[in-house]
Amino acid sequence: RGLPGEIAPVAHALNLLLVRLKSAFSTQSMFVADAAHELRSPLTALKLQLHLLENAADEHAQREALAKLNLGVDRATHLIEQLLIAARTEAAGAAHAMGPENLAEITRRAIAGIFPLAQSRHIKLDCEAPDHLIIAGNVEGLQILMRNLLDNAVRYTPQGGIVSVKASAADGSATIVVEDSGPGIAEADRQRVFERFVRGPATGQKGSGLGLAIVKNIVDLHHAEIDLSDSPLGGLRVSLQFQAASTA
């Protein structure tokens, strides 16, 4: 207060910077606390599985304990990877290289990556997309976004179900719609699932609760829009809209 006119803008800018720093430190502190809480359970499970392996009575019990231990390691590894991605995509002011990217091709590659899991669960994958759907985006972020969306859709869809992906361009924007025949998400919970460590309905699938939080981070990075609604297939409909698109 009472600063000379020449100094006031500098003081105002510094105050804004300090507010942003406080917010960043607060976010980081909460993230670390949440991550530590989430890692406690899988690490405890790994310790228990190792104890069972050490005390296995015969070769069959050893193989069974080792298989469970390997599965536990895979789950812990996946959680750590998701935590790192969440931290990277959530970092305020982080540099993310943007360039012209073919969203249709990124979508097709994500579908190819998820196909073995879908096949093992007898889930039909439908894809409808133009050859080219160009947007200004970060290729790594877009790959992670599509992979997480499809992974969620396939894992939460019961065996024998359907996952549909449609990509299109209209009026200078690109739209990706992912639908499934799973249990869906109640309307009252659709905003909460974008928060870290919030999981969808109980379907027997064990997730990190980070998939949709990461998706939302990447959507915000691209100044895009995401909407959750009911799908005609019976499950969830996720609609993404990006700006500055073309099919040329």
PDB file of C-alpha atoms in Angstrom:
ATOM      1  CA  ARG A   1       0.000   0.000   0.000  1.00  0.00           C
ATOM      2  CA  GLY A   2       1.092   3.538  -0.670  1.00  0.00           C
ATOM      3  CA  LEU A   3       3.801   2.491  -3.141  1.00  0.00           C
ATOM      4  CA  PRO A   4       4.948   4.950  -5.818  1.00  0.00           C
ATOM      5  CA  GLY A   5       3.221   4.484  -9.146  1.00  0.00           C
ATOM      6  CA  GLU A   6       6.445   3.258 -10.745  1.00  0.00           C
ATOM      7  CA  ILE A   7       6.857   0.451  -8.186  1.00  0.00           C
ATOM      8  CA  ALA A   8       3.228  -0.652  -7.821  1.00  0.00           C
ATOM      9  CA  PRO A   9       3.118  -2.807 -11.012  1.00  0.00           C
ATOM     10  CA  VAL A  10       6.292  -4.630  -9.949  1.00  0.00           C
ATOM     11  CA  ALA A  11       4.899  -5.285  -6.470  1.00  0.00           C
ATOM     12  CA  HIS A  12       1.621  -6.500  -7.994  1.00  0.00           C
ATOM     13  CA  ALA A  13       3.478  -8.894 -10.311  1.00  0.00           C
ATOM     14  CA  LEU A  14       5.545 -10.247  -7.416  1.00  0.00           C
ATOM     15  CA  ASN A  15       2.417 -10.796  -5.333  1.00  0.00           C
ATOM     16  CA  LEU A  16       0.824 -12.764  -8.177  1.00  0.00           C
ATOM     17  CA  LEU A  17       3.986 -14.844  -8.495  1.00  0.00           C
ATOM     18  CA  LEU A  18       3.981 -15.608  -4.766  1.00  0.00           C
ATOM     19  CA  VAL A  19       0.320 -16.651  -4.916  1.00  0.00           C
ATOM     20  CA  ARG A  20       1.101 -19.044  -7.796  1.00  0.00           C
ATOM     21  CA  LEU A  21       4.102 -20.431  -5.906  1.00  0.00           C
ATOM     22  CA  LYS A  22       1.989 -20.993  -2.803  1.00  0.00           C
ATOM     23  CA  SER A  23      -0.607 -22.833  -4.892  1.00  0.00           C
ATOM     24  CA  ALA A  24       2.098 -24.946  -6.564  1.00  0.00           C
ATOM     25  CA  PHE A  25       3.714 -25.883  -3.233  1.00  0.00           C
ATOM     26  CA  SER A  26       0.304 -26.726  -1.763  1.00  0.00           C
ATOM     27  CA  THR A  27      -0.575 -28.918  -4.760  1.00  0.00           C
ATOM     28  CA  GLN A  28       2.787 -30.665  -4.585  1.00  0.00           C
ATOM     29  CA  SER A  29       2.428 -31.292  -0.847  1.00  0.00           C
ATOM     30  CA  MET A  30      -1.045 -32.808  -1.268  1.00  0.00           C
ATOM     31  CA  PHE A  31       0.142 -34.916  -4.194  1.00  0.00           C
ATOM     32  CA  VAL A  32       3.076 -36.345  -2.230  1.00  0.00           C
ATOM     33  CA  ALA A  33       0.809 -37.128   0.736  1.00  0.00           C
ATOM     34  CA  ASP A  34      -1.757 -38.816  -1.519  1.00  0.00           C
ATOM     35  CA  ALA A  35       0.937 -40.762  -3.366  1.00  0.00           C
ATOM     36  CA  ALA A  36       2.482 -42.004  -0.121  1.00  0.00           C
ATOM     37  CA  HIS A  37      -0.952 -43.150   1.064  1.00  0.00           C
ATOM     38  CA  GLU A  38      -1.687 -44.959  -2.207  1.00  0.00           C
ATOM     39  CA  LEU A  39       1.719 -46.682  -2.310  1.00  0.00           C
ATOM     40  CA  ARG A  40       1.397 -48.014   1.235  1.00  0.00           C
ATOM     41  CA  SER A  41      -1.163 -50.690   0.330  1.00  0.00           C
ATOM     42  CA  PRO A  42       0.631 -52.268  -2.677  1.00  0.00           C
ATOM     43  CA  LEU A  43       3.976 -52.245  -0.852  1.00  0.00           C
ATOM     44  CA  THR A  44       2.389 -53.937   2.173  1.00  0.00           C
ATOM     45  CA  ALA A  45       0.842 -56.508  -0.174  1.00  0.00           C
ATOM     46  CA  LEU A  46       4.238 -57.155  -1.804  1.00  0.00           C
ATOM     47  CA  LYS A  47       5.823 -57.752   1.592  1.00  0.00           C
ATOM     48  CA  LEU A  48       3.063 -60.236   2.477  1.00  0.00           C
ATOM     49  CA  GLN A  49       3.426 -62.037  -0.873  1.00  0.00           C
ATOM     50  CA  LEU A  50       7.194 -62.288  -0.369  1.00  0.00           C
ATOM     51  CA  HIS A  51       6.597 -63.771   3.096  1.00  0.00           C
ATOM     52  CA  LEU A  52       4.227 -66.367   1.569  1.00  0.00           C
ATOM     53  CA  LEU A  53       6.839 -67.233  -1.054  1.00  0.00           C
ATOM     54  CA  GLU A  54       9.533 -67.733   1.587  1.00  0.00           C
ATOM     55  CA  ASN A  55       7.265 -70.035   3.577  1.00  0.00           C
ATOM     56  CA  ALA A  56       5.764 -72.012   0.697  1.00  0.00           C
ATOM     57  CA  ALA A  57       5.458 -75.685   1.640  1.00  0.00           C
ATOM     58  CA  ASP A  58       6.092 -77.199  -1.797  1.00  0.00           C
ATOM     59  CA  GLU A  59       6.921 -76.339  -5.414  1.00  0.00           C
ATOM     60  CA  HIS A  60       3.279 -75.788  -6.385  1.00  0.00           C
ATOM     61  CA  ALA A  61       2.768 -73.321  -3.526  1.00  0.00           C
ATOM     62  CA  GLN A  62       6.004 -71.568  -4.500  1.00  0.00           C
ATOM     63  CA  ARG A  63       4.849 -71.128  -8.118  1.00  0.00           C
ATOM     64  CA  GLU A  64       1.488 -69.795  -6.957  1.00  0.00           C
ATOM     65  CA  ALA A  65       3.114 -67.364  -4.512  1.00  0.00           C
ATOM     66  CA  LEU A  66       5.611 -66.238  -7.163  1.00  0.00           C
ATOM     67  CA  ALA A  67       2.817 -65.571  -9.653  1.00  0.00           C
ATOM     68  CA  LYS A  68       0.988 -63.426  -7.090  1.00  0.00           C
ATOM     69  CA  LEU A  69       4.229 -61.602  -6.283  1.00  0.00           C
ATOM     70  CA  ASN A  70       4.826 -60.842  -9.983  1.00  0.00           C
ATOM     71  CA  LEU A  71       1.274 -59.555 -10.313  1.00  0.00           C
ATOM     72  CA  GLY A  72       1.779 -57.339  -7.268  1.00  0.00           C
ATOM     73  CA  VAL A  73       4.995 -55.924  -8.730  1.00  0.00           C
ATOM     74  CA  ASP A  74       3.196 -55.174 -12.003  1.00  0.00           C
ATOM     75  CA  ARG A  75       0.433 -53.321 -10.148  1.00  0.00           C
ATOM     76  CA  ALA A  76       2.910 -51.312  -8.075  1.00  0.00           C
ATOM     77  CA  THR A  77       4.910 -50.467 -11.212  1.00  0.00           C
ATOM     78  CA  HIS A  78       1.768 -49.311 -12.992  1.00  0.00           C
ATOM     79  CA  LEU A  79       0.773 -47.136 -10.039  1.00  0.00           C
ATOM     80  CA  ILE A  80       4.218 -45.517  -9.920  1.00  0.00           C
ATOM     81  CA  GLU A  81       4.131 -44.864 -13.682  1.00  0.00           C
ATOM     82  CA  GLN A  82       0.696 -43.261 -13.350  1.00  0.00           C
ATOM     83  CA  LEU A  83       1.905 -41.143 -10.432  1.00  0.00           C
ATOM     84  CA  LEU A  84       4.849 -39.867 -12.483  1.00  0.00           C
ATOM     85  CA  ILE A  85       2.610 -39.086 -15.460  1.00  0.00           C
ATOM     86  CA  ALA A  86       0.100 -37.318 -13.217  1.00  0.00           C
ATOM     87  CA  ALA A  87       2.846 -35.192 -11.671  1.00  0.00           C
ATOM     88  CA  ARG A  88       4.294 -34.349 -15.098  1.00  0.00           C
ATOM     89  CA  THR A  89       0.984 -33.435 -16.699  1.00  0.00           C
ATOM     90  CA  GLU A  90      -0.239 -31.504 -13.659  1.00  0.00           C
ATOM     91  CA  ALA A  91       2.885 -29.357 -13.218  1.00  0.00           C
ATOM     92  CA  ALA A  92       1.872 -25.719 -13.524  1.00  0.00           C
ATOM     93  CA  GLY A  93       3.920 -23.809 -16.045  1.00  0.00           C
ATOM     94  CA  ALA A  94       5.736 -26.917 -17.296  1.00  0.00           C
ATOM     95  CA  ALA A  95       6.984 -26.716 -20.863  1.00  0.00           C
ATOM     96  CA  HIS A  96       4.988 -28.904 -23.250  1.00  0.00           C
ATOM     97  CA  ALA A  97       6.032 -28.821 -26.910  1.00  0.00           C
ATOM     98  CA  MET A  98       3.057 -28.269 -29.189  1.00  0.00           C
ATOM     99  CA  GLY A  99       2.915 -28.989 -32.891  1.00  0.00           C
ATOM    100  CA  PRO A 100       0.618 -30.260 -35.625  1.00  0.00           C
ATOM    101  CA  GLU A 101      -0.353 -33.830 -34.697  1.00  0.00           C
ATOM    102  CA  ASN A 102      -2.570 -36.378 -36.426  1.00  0.00           C
ATOM    103  CA  LEU A 103      -5.096 -37.203 -33.722  1.00  0.00           C
ATOM    104  CA  ALA A 104      -6.699 -39.912 -35.869  1.00  0.00           C
ATOM    105  CA  GLU A 105      -3.398 -41.784 -36.223  1.00  0.00           C
ATOM    106  CA  ILE A 106      -2.655 -41.408 -32.495  1.00  0.00           C
ATOM    107  CA  THR A 107      -6.103 -42.880 -31.802  1.00  0.00           C
ATOM    108  CA  ARG A 108      -5.507 -45.832 -34.133  1.00  0.00           C
ATOM    109  CA  ARG A 109      -2.155 -46.584 -32.468  1.00  0.00           C
ATOM    110  CA  ALA A 110      -3.798 -46.470 -29.027  1.00  0.00           C
ATOM    111  CA  ILE A 111      -6.447 -48.936 -30.220  1.00  0.00           C
ATOM    112  CA  ALA A 112      -3.743 -51.253 -31.561  1.00  0.00           C
ATOM    113  CA  GLY A 113      -1.994 -51.075 -28.185  1.00  0.00           C
ATOM    114  CA  ILE A 114      -5.130 -51.980 -26.232  1.00  0.00           C
ATOM    115  CA  PHE A 115      -6.263 -54.701 -28.670  1.00  0.00           C
ATOM    116  CA  PRO A 116      -4.571 -57.656 -26.877  1.00  0.00           C
ATOM    117  CA  LEU A 117      -6.351 -56.784 -23.612  1.00  0.00           C
ATOM    118  CA  ALA A 118      -9.675 -56.351 -25.426  1.00  0.00           C
ATOM    119  CA  GLN A 119      -9.174 -59.666 -27.223  1.00  0.00           C
ATOM    120  CA  SER A 120      -8.413 -61.480 -23.968  1.00  0.00           C
ATOM    121  CA  ARG A 121     -11.705 -60.152 -22.558  1.00  0.00           C
ATOM    122  CA  HIS A 122     -13.654 -60.872 -25.783  1.00  0.00           C
ATOM    123  CA  ILE A 123     -14.480 -57.175 -26.142  1.00  0.00           C
ATOM    124  CA  LYS A 124     -15.275 -55.851 -29.611  1.00  0.00           C
ATOM    125  CA  LEU A 125     -13.374 -52.701 -30.608  1.00  0.00           C
ATOM    126  CA  ASP A 126     -15.001 -50.405 -33.192  1.00  0.00           C
ATOM    127  CA  CYS A 127     -13.133 -47.459 -34.702  1.00  0.00           C
ATOM    128  CA  GLU A 128     -14.405 -44.825 -37.130  1.00  0.00           C
ATOM    129  CA  ALA A 129     -11.927 -42.056 -38.055  1.00  0.00           C
ATOM    130  CA  PRO A 130     -10.687 -40.113 -41.077  1.00  0.00           C
ATOM    131  CA  ASP A 131      -7.149 -40.699 -42.353  1.00  0.00           C
ATOM    132  CA  HIS A 132      -6.030 -37.316 -41.028  1.00  0.00           C
ATOM    133  CA  LEU A 133      -7.325 -35.222 -38.158  1.00  0.00           C
ATOM    134  CA  ILE A 134      -4.743 -32.515 -37.477  1.00  0.00           C
ATOM    135  CA  ILE A 135      -4.702 -30.489 -34.266  1.00  0.00           C
ATOM    136  CA  ALA A 136      -2.109 -28.414 -32.413  1.00  0.00           C
ATOM    137  CA  GLY A 137      -1.062 -30.697 -29.595  1.00  0.00           C
ATOM    138  CA  ASN A 138       1.602 -32.442 -27.567  1.00  0.00           C
ATOM    139  CA  VAL A 139       2.140 -35.897 -29.034  1.00  0.00           C
ATOM    140  CA  GLU A 140       3.196 -37.570 -25.755  1.00  0.00           C
ATOM    141  CA  GLY A 141       0.235 -36.094 -23.898  1.00  0.00           C
ATOM    142  CA  LEU A 142      -2.244 -37.122 -26.601  1.00  0.00           C
ATOM    143  CA  GLN A 143      -0.873 -40.678 -26.630  1.00  0.00           C
ATOM    144  CA  ILE A 144      -1.241 -40.933 -22.853  1.00  0.00           C
ATOM    145  CA  LEU A 145      -4.742 -39.447 -23.008  1.00  0.00           C
ATOM    146  CA  MET A 146      -6.027 -41.942 -25.598  1.00  0.00           C
ATOM    147  CA  ARG A 147      -4.280 -44.879 -23.907  1.00  0.00           C
ATOM    148  CA  ASN A 148      -5.858 -44.069 -20.529  1.00  0.00           C
ATOM    149  CA  LEU A 149      -9.333 -43.547 -22.005  1.00  0.00           C
ATOM    150  CA  LEU A 150      -9.246 -46.841 -23.900  1.00  0.00           C
ATOM    151  CA  ASP A 151      -7.673 -48.732 -20.996  1.00  0.00           C
ATOM    152  CA  ASN A 152     -10.484 -47.527 -18.698  1.00  0.00           C
ATOM    153  CA  ALA A 153     -13.170 -48.398 -21.248  1.00  0.00           C
ATOM    154  CA  VAL A 154     -11.861 -51.929 -21.848  1.00  0.00           C
ATOM    155  CA  ARG A 155     -11.165 -52.736 -18.193  1.00  0.00           C
ATOM    156  CA  TYR A 156     -14.568 -51.573 -16.951  1.00  0.00           C
ATOM    157  CA  THR A 157     -16.539 -53.210 -19.769  1.00  0.00           C
ATOM    158  CA  PRO A 158     -17.733 -56.749 -18.929  1.00  0.00           C
ATOM    159  CA  GLN A 159     -16.440 -59.627 -21.039  1.00  0.00           C
ATOM    160  CA  GLY A 160     -18.155 -59.828 -24.403  1.00  0.00           C
ATOM    161  CA  GLY A 161     -18.937 -56.093 -24.420  1.00  0.00           C
ATOM    162  CA  ILE A 162     -18.254 -53.301 -26.906  1.00  0.00           C
ATOM    163  CA  VAL A 163     -15.937 -50.273 -26.955  1.00  0.00           C
ATOM    164  CA  SER A 164     -16.518 -47.760 -29.730  1.00  0.00           C
ATOM    165  CA  VAL A 165     -14.233 -44.903 -30.809  1.00  0.00           C
ATOM    166  CA  LYS A 166     -15.263 -42.215 -33.296  1.00  0.00           C
ATOM    167  CA  ALA A 167     -13.117 -39.306 -34.490  1.00  0.00           C
ATOM    168  CA  SER A 168     -14.418 -36.466 -36.645  1.00  0.00           C
ATOM    169  CA  ALA A 169     -13.870 -32.826 -37.613  1.00  0.00           C
ATOM    170  CA  ALA A 170     -16.468 -30.079 -38.001  1.00  0.00           C
ATOM    171  CA  ASP A 171     -16.544 -26.281 -37.766  1.00  0.00           C
ATOM    172  CA  GLY A 172     -12.815 -25.994 -37.042  1.00  0.00           C
ATOM    173  CA  SER A 173     -12.766 -28.474 -34.181  1.00  0.00           C
ATOM    174  CA  ALA A 174     -11.888 -32.139 -33.714  1.00  0.00           C
ATOM    175  CA  THR A 175     -14.055 -34.499 -31.696  1.00  0.00           C
ATOM    176  CA  ILE A 176     -13.166 -37.876 -30.204  1.00  0.00           C
ATOM    177  CA  VAL A 177     -15.970 -39.955 -28.693  1.00  0.00           C
ATOM    178  CA  VAL A 178     -15.213 -43.110 -26.682  1.00  0.00           C
ATOM    179  CA  GLU A 179     -18.202 -45.229 -25.643  1.00  0.00           C
ATOM    180  CA  ASP A 180     -18.527 -48.558 -23.887  1.00  0.00           C
ATOM    181  CA  SER A 181     -21.111 -51.055 -22.701  1.00  0.00           C
ATOM    182  CA  GLY A 182     -19.809 -51.073 -19.136  1.00  0.00           C
ATOM    183  CA  PRO A 183     -21.504 -49.930 -15.916  1.00  0.00           C
ATOM    184  CA  GLY A 184     -21.080 -46.208 -16.668  1.00  0.00           C
ATOM    185  CA  ILE A 185     -20.670 -43.496 -14.035  1.00  0.00           C
ATOM    186  CA  ALA A 186     -23.570 -41.972 -12.117  1.00  0.00           C
ATOM    187  CA  GLU A 187     -24.222 -38.351 -13.041  1.00  0.00           C
ATOM    188  CA  ALA A 188     -23.534 -37.221  -9.465  1.00  0.00           C
ATOM    189  CA  ASP A 189     -20.023 -38.751  -9.614  1.00  0.00           C
ATOM    190  CA  ARG A 190     -18.932 -37.522 -13.043  1.00  0.00           C
ATOM    191  CA  GLN A 191     -16.973 -34.515 -11.823  1.00  0.00           C
ATOM    192  CA  ARG A 192     -15.384 -36.356  -8.894  1.00  0.00           C
ATOM    193  CA  VAL A 193     -13.771 -39.009 -11.124  1.00  0.00           C
ATOM    194  CA  PHE A 194     -11.427 -36.328 -12.492  1.00  0.00           C
ATOM    195  CA  GLU A 195      -9.897 -36.001  -9.017  1.00  0.00           C
ATOM    196  CA  ARG A 196      -6.797 -37.998  -8.121  1.00  0.00           C
ATOM    197  CA  PHE A 197      -7.321 -41.450  -6.573  1.00  0.00           C
ATOM    198  CA  VAL A 198     -11.100 -41.397  -7.080  1.00  0.00           C
ATOM    199  CA  ARG A 199     -12.179 -44.695  -8.623  1.00  0.00           C
ATOM    200  CA  GLY A 200     -15.263 -45.511 -10.637  1.00  0.00           C
ATOM    201  CA  PRO A 201     -17.970 -47.963  -9.642  1.00  0.00           C
ATOM    202  CA  ALA A 202     -16.891 -51.220  -8.058  1.00  0.00           C
ATOM    203  CA  THR A 203     -16.584 -53.727 -10.914  1.00  0.00           C
ATOM    204  CA  GLY A 204     -13.838 -55.983  -9.621  1.00  0.00           C
ATOM    205  CA  GLN A 205     -11.210 -53.987 -11.516  1.00  0.00           C
ATOM    206  CA  LYS A 206      -8.297 -52.659  -9.470  1.00  0.00           C
ATOM    207  CA  GLY A 207      -7.117 -49.285 -10.739  1.00  0.00           C
ATOM    208  CA  SER A 208      -4.916 -46.470  -9.498  1.00  0.00           C
ATOM    209  CA  GLY A 209      -7.705 -43.892  -9.577  1.00  0.00           C
ATOM    210  CA  LEU A 210      -5.400 -41.681 -11.658  1.00  0.00           C
ATOM    211  CA  GLY A 211      -6.481 -42.453 -15.225  1.00  0.00           C
ATOM    212  CA  LEU A 212      -9.187 -39.816 -15.619  1.00  0.00           C
ATOM    213  CA  ALA A 213      -7.257 -37.287 -13.503  1.00  0.00           C
ATOM    214  CA  ILE A 214      -4.394 -37.593 -15.996  1.00  0.00           C
ATOM    215  CA  VAL A 215      -6.848 -37.298 -18.899  1.00  0.00           C
ATOM    216  CA  LYS A 216      -8.242 -34.079 -17.408  1.00  0.00           C
ATOM    217  CA  ASN A 217      -4.738 -32.645 -16.964  1.00  0.00           C
ATOM    218  CA  ILE A 218      -3.953 -33.273 -20.640  1.00  0.00           C
ATOM    219  CA  VAL A 219      -7.325 -31.906 -21.760  1.00  0.00           C
ATOM    220  CA  ASP A 220      -6.640 -28.699 -19.808  1.00  0.00           C
ATOM    221  CA  LEU A 221      -3.128 -28.499 -21.287  1.00  0.00           C
ATOM    222  CA  HIS A 222      -4.696 -28.458 -24.772  1.00  0.00           C
ATOM    223  CA  HIS A 223      -7.443 -25.993 -23.784  1.00  0.00           C
ATOM    224  CA  ALA A 224      -9.888 -28.670 -24.889  1.00  0.00           C
ATOM    225  CA  GLU A 225     -13.222 -29.774 -23.450  1.00  0.00           C
ATOM    226  CA  ILE A 226     -14.304 -33.118 -21.993  1.00  0.00           C
ATOM    227  CA  ASP A 227     -17.815 -34.279 -21.253  1.00  0.00           C
ATOM    228  CA  LEU A 228     -19.096 -37.466 -19.609  1.00  0.00           C
ATOM    229  CA  SER A 229     -22.585 -38.741 -20.357  1.00  0.00           C
ATOM    230  CA  ASP A 230     -24.624 -41.917 -20.833  1.00  0.00           C
ATOM    231  CA  SER A 231     -23.817 -44.013 -23.887  1.00  0.00           C
ATOM    232  CA  PRO A 232     -26.439 -45.674 -26.099  1.00  0.00           C
ATOM    233  CA  LEU A 233     -24.317 -48.802 -25.631  1.00  0.00           C
ATOM    234  CA  GLY A 234     -25.351 -48.766 -21.965  1.00  0.00           C
ATOM    235  CA  GLY A 235     -22.143 -47.520 -20.368  1.00  0.00           C
ATOM    236  CA  LEU A 236     -20.129 -44.311 -20.391  1.00  0.00           C
ATOM    237  CA  ARG A 237     -19.742 -41.813 -23.234  1.00  0.00           C
ATOM    238  CA  VAL A 238     -16.597 -39.651 -23.133  1.00  0.00           C
ATOM    239  CA  SER A 239     -16.560 -36.766 -25.596  1.00  0.00           C
ATOM    240  CA  LEU A 240     -13.389 -34.729 -26.234  1.00  0.00           C
ATOM    241  CA  GLN A 241     -13.348 -31.567 -28.332  1.00  0.00           C
ATOM    242  CA  PHE A 242     -10.146 -29.920 -29.571  1.00  0.00           C
ATOM    243  CA  GLN A 243      -9.755 -26.673 -31.466  1.00  0.00           C
ATOM    244  CA  ALA A 244      -8.060 -25.894 -34.819  1.00  0.00           C
ATOM    245  CA  ALA A 245      -8.654 -29.169 -36.598  1.00  0.00           C
ATOM    246  CA  SER A 246      -8.555 -30.234 -40.215  1.00  0.00           C
ATOM    247  CA  THR A 247      -8.833 -33.465 -42.187  1.00  0.00           C
ATOM    248  CA  ALA A 248      -6.388 -32.341 -44.872  1.00  0.00           C
TER     249      ALA A 248
END
